[in-house]
Amino acid sequence: MGRLKEIVHRHLEGMELMTRVFGDWPLPAIAEECAEAEISDVIEMIHTLNQARNAYMIEEPWDGDGADDYWRDMERYADLFGLLSEKWPRECLQIFHHTDSGVIFWAAIAYAKHPTRLAIEPLKNAIMSGQSNERALRAALRACERF
C-alpha cells in the first residue's frame, strides 16, 4: 500500500469545495510526490470508483449528476495514472491484468493521453480478448503506435 490518499489529501487541503469537486486538481504535483507504490493505489482507486458508480447507477438510475461526480473522479485518477506511466512505464502495464473492464477502459483513456510504445502489445491483447471497451482501446493503440 502506498501513500496515495495522504498525498492527494495534502494537495487538496485548503481548496475551496467547489474547486475540489469541479475544478482541476494539481495532478502533476501529486504525481511528482508519488512513488512506484502508488501505482497500485491509483489502479485500486479507479476500480473502487468504477464499482461505486455502477452500484450508484443501479440504485439511482435517474441521477446523472451523482454519476458525473464518479466519472469526474475516475477521469482524474486516470490522468494521474497516465502521469505515473511516464515515470514508471513498465510497472504501470500491470493495469492490463485487472479483471474489471472499467479499469481497462480508464487505462485506455490514460494511454491515449500519455502514449508509450510499451503499451502496444497489452492494448492489442485487450482488444483480442474481446474487451467491451474496444473503441477506447483502439484509440489508445493508435496513439501509442504514433508515439
Short mmCIF file of C-alpha atoms in Angstrom, two decimals:
data_model
loop_
_atom_site.label_atom_id
_atom_site.label_comp_id
_atom_site.label_asym_id
_atom_site.label_seq_id
_atom_site.Cartn_x
_atom_site.Cartn_y
_atom_site.Cartn_z
CA MET A 1 0.00 0.00 0.00
CA GLY A 2 1.24 3.41 -0.92
CA ARG A 3 0.51 6.86 0.40
CA LEU A 4 -1.87 7.98 -2.36
CA LYS A 5 -4.73 9.10 -0.11
CA GLU A 6 -2.34 11.08 2.07
CA ILE A 7 -0.68 12.75 -0.93
CA VAL A 8 -3.99 13.65 -2.60
CA HIS A 9 -5.46 14.92 0.67
CA ARG A 10 -2.45 17.15 1.29
CA HIS A 11 -2.70 18.69 -2.21
CA LEU A 12 -6.45 19.27 -1.97
CA GLU A 13 -6.35 20.58 1.58
CA GLY A 14 -7.32 24.23 1.70
CA MET A 15 -9.00 24.20 -1.72
CA GLU A 16 -12.50 25.59 -1.85
CA LEU A 17 -15.11 22.86 -2.01
CA MET A 18 -16.36 23.80 -5.48
CA THR A 19 -12.80 23.85 -6.82
CA ARG A 20 -12.06 20.49 -5.21
CA VAL A 21 -15.22 18.95 -6.67
CA PHE A 22 -15.41 20.62 -10.09
CA GLY A 23 -12.01 22.23 -10.66
CA ASP A 24 -8.65 20.98 -11.76
CA TRP A 25 -6.59 19.04 -9.29
CA PRO A 26 -2.83 19.68 -9.20
CA LEU A 27 -2.15 16.29 -10.80
CA PRO A 28 1.46 16.98 -11.89
CA ALA A 29 2.36 17.95 -8.32
CA ILE A 30 0.57 14.88 -6.95
CA ALA A 31 2.34 12.63 -9.46
CA GLU A 32 5.68 14.18 -8.56
CA GLU A 33 5.22 13.08 -4.95
CA CYS A 34 4.06 9.60 -5.83
CA ALA A 35 6.40 6.66 -5.63
CA GLU A 36 6.10 3.40 -7.51
CA ALA A 37 3.95 2.02 -4.66
CA GLU A 38 1.20 4.46 -5.55
CA ILE A 39 0.63 2.84 -8.97
CA SER A 40 -1.36 0.04 -7.34
CA ASP A 41 -3.22 2.57 -5.21
CA VAL A 42 -4.30 4.53 -8.29
CA ILE A 43 -5.44 1.37 -10.06
CA GLU A 44 -7.40 0.31 -6.98
CA MET A 45 -8.94 3.78 -6.66
CA ILE A 46 -10.15 3.62 -10.27
CA HIS A 47 -11.61 0.17 -9.58
CA THR A 48 -13.31 1.32 -6.36
CA LEU A 49 -14.80 4.39 -8.04
CA ASN A 50 -15.98 2.33 -11.01
CA GLN A 51 -17.70 -0.18 -8.72
CA ALA A 52 -19.27 2.61 -6.68
CA ARG A 53 -20.54 4.34 -9.82
CA ASN A 54 -22.01 1.09 -11.13
CA ALA A 55 -23.80 0.47 -7.82
CA TYR A 56 -25.00 4.05 -7.72
CA MET A 57 -26.45 3.78 -11.22
CA ILE A 58 -28.45 0.72 -10.15
CA GLU A 59 -29.79 2.45 -7.02
CA GLU A 60 -30.28 5.91 -8.52
CA PRO A 61 -30.51 5.46 -12.31
CA TRP A 62 -32.27 8.80 -12.73
CA ASP A 63 -29.48 10.82 -11.04
CA GLY A 64 -26.94 11.66 -13.72
CA ASP A 65 -25.32 14.36 -11.57
CA GLY A 66 -24.16 11.83 -9.00
CA ALA A 67 -22.84 9.55 -11.72
CA ASP A 68 -20.99 12.52 -13.21
CA ASP A 69 -19.20 13.04 -9.89
CA TYR A 70 -17.85 9.49 -10.02
CA TRP A 71 -16.93 9.90 -13.68
CA ARG A 72 -15.03 13.12 -12.96
CA ASP A 73 -13.02 11.44 -10.20
CA MET A 74 -12.24 8.39 -12.36
CA GLU A 75 -11.04 10.74 -15.08
CA ARG A 76 -8.75 12.49 -12.60
CA TYR A 77 -7.25 9.23 -11.40
CA ALA A 78 -6.81 8.02 -14.99
CA ASP A 79 -4.93 11.26 -15.74
CA LEU A 80 -2.81 10.69 -12.63
CA PHE A 81 -2.16 7.12 -13.80
CA GLY A 82 -1.05 8.50 -17.17
CA LEU A 83 1.44 10.79 -15.46
CA LEU A 84 2.73 7.87 -13.39
CA SER A 85 3.07 5.79 -16.56
CA GLU A 86 5.55 8.38 -17.81
CA LYS A 87 7.67 7.84 -14.68
CA TRP A 88 7.26 4.05 -14.47
CA PRO A 89 6.19 2.84 -17.91
CA ARG A 90 6.84 -0.88 -17.38
CA GLU A 91 5.41 -1.00 -13.88
CA CYS A 92 2.17 0.64 -15.00
CA LEU A 93 1.45 -2.12 -17.50
CA GLN A 94 0.12 -4.18 -14.58
CA ILE A 95 -3.19 -2.35 -15.08
CA PHE A 96 -3.92 -4.61 -18.05
CA HIS A 97 -4.09 -7.62 -15.71
CA HIS A 98 -7.07 -6.18 -13.86
CA THR A 99 -10.32 -8.12 -14.19
CA ASP A 100 -12.57 -5.04 -14.13
CA SER A 101 -13.30 -3.92 -17.69
CA GLY A 102 -13.92 -0.41 -16.33
CA VAL A 103 -10.32 -0.26 -15.15
CA ILE A 104 -9.15 -1.37 -18.60
CA PHE A 105 -11.31 1.39 -20.14
CA TRP A 106 -9.62 4.01 -17.96
CA ALA A 107 -6.22 2.54 -18.81
CA ALA A 108 -7.06 3.10 -22.47
CA ILE A 109 -8.08 6.69 -21.74
CA ALA A 110 -4.80 7.24 -19.88
CA TYR A 111 -2.63 5.72 -22.61
CA ALA A 112 -4.43 7.72 -25.31
CA LYS A 113 -3.33 10.90 -23.48
CA HIS A 114 0.06 9.58 -22.31
CA PRO A 115 1.15 7.11 -25.00
CA THR A 116 4.06 4.74 -24.78
CA ARG A 117 5.18 2.07 -27.20
CA LEU A 118 5.35 -0.37 -24.26
CA ALA A 119 1.53 -0.39 -24.09
CA ILE A 120 1.05 -1.54 -27.69
CA GLU A 121 1.11 -5.29 -27.00
CA PRO A 122 -1.09 -5.12 -23.88
CA LEU A 123 -3.58 -2.97 -25.79
CA LYS A 124 -3.62 -5.41 -28.70
CA ASN A 125 -4.13 -8.29 -26.27
CA ALA A 126 -7.02 -6.47 -24.59
CA ILE A 127 -8.65 -5.90 -27.97
CA MET A 128 -8.14 -9.54 -28.97
CA SER A 129 -9.61 -10.75 -25.66
CA GLY A 130 -12.91 -9.11 -26.58
CA GLN A 131 -12.87 -6.30 -24.05
CA SER A 132 -16.10 -4.33 -24.21
CA ASN A 133 -14.18 -1.08 -24.49
CA GLU A 134 -12.77 -1.74 -27.94
CA ARG A 135 -13.25 1.81 -29.23
CA ALA A 136 -11.24 3.33 -26.37
CA LEU A 137 -8.62 0.59 -26.64
CA ARG A 138 -8.20 1.20 -30.37
CA ALA A 139 -7.83 4.96 -29.81
CA ALA A 140 -5.11 4.30 -27.23
CA LEU A 141 -3.42 1.81 -29.54
CA ARG A 142 -3.32 4.38 -32.35
CA ALA A 143 -1.81 6.97 -30.01
CA CYS A 144 0.81 4.53 -28.79
CA GLU A 145 1.71 3.40 -32.30
CA ARG A 146 2.24 7.03 -33.36
CA PHE A 147 4.38 7.74 -30.29
#
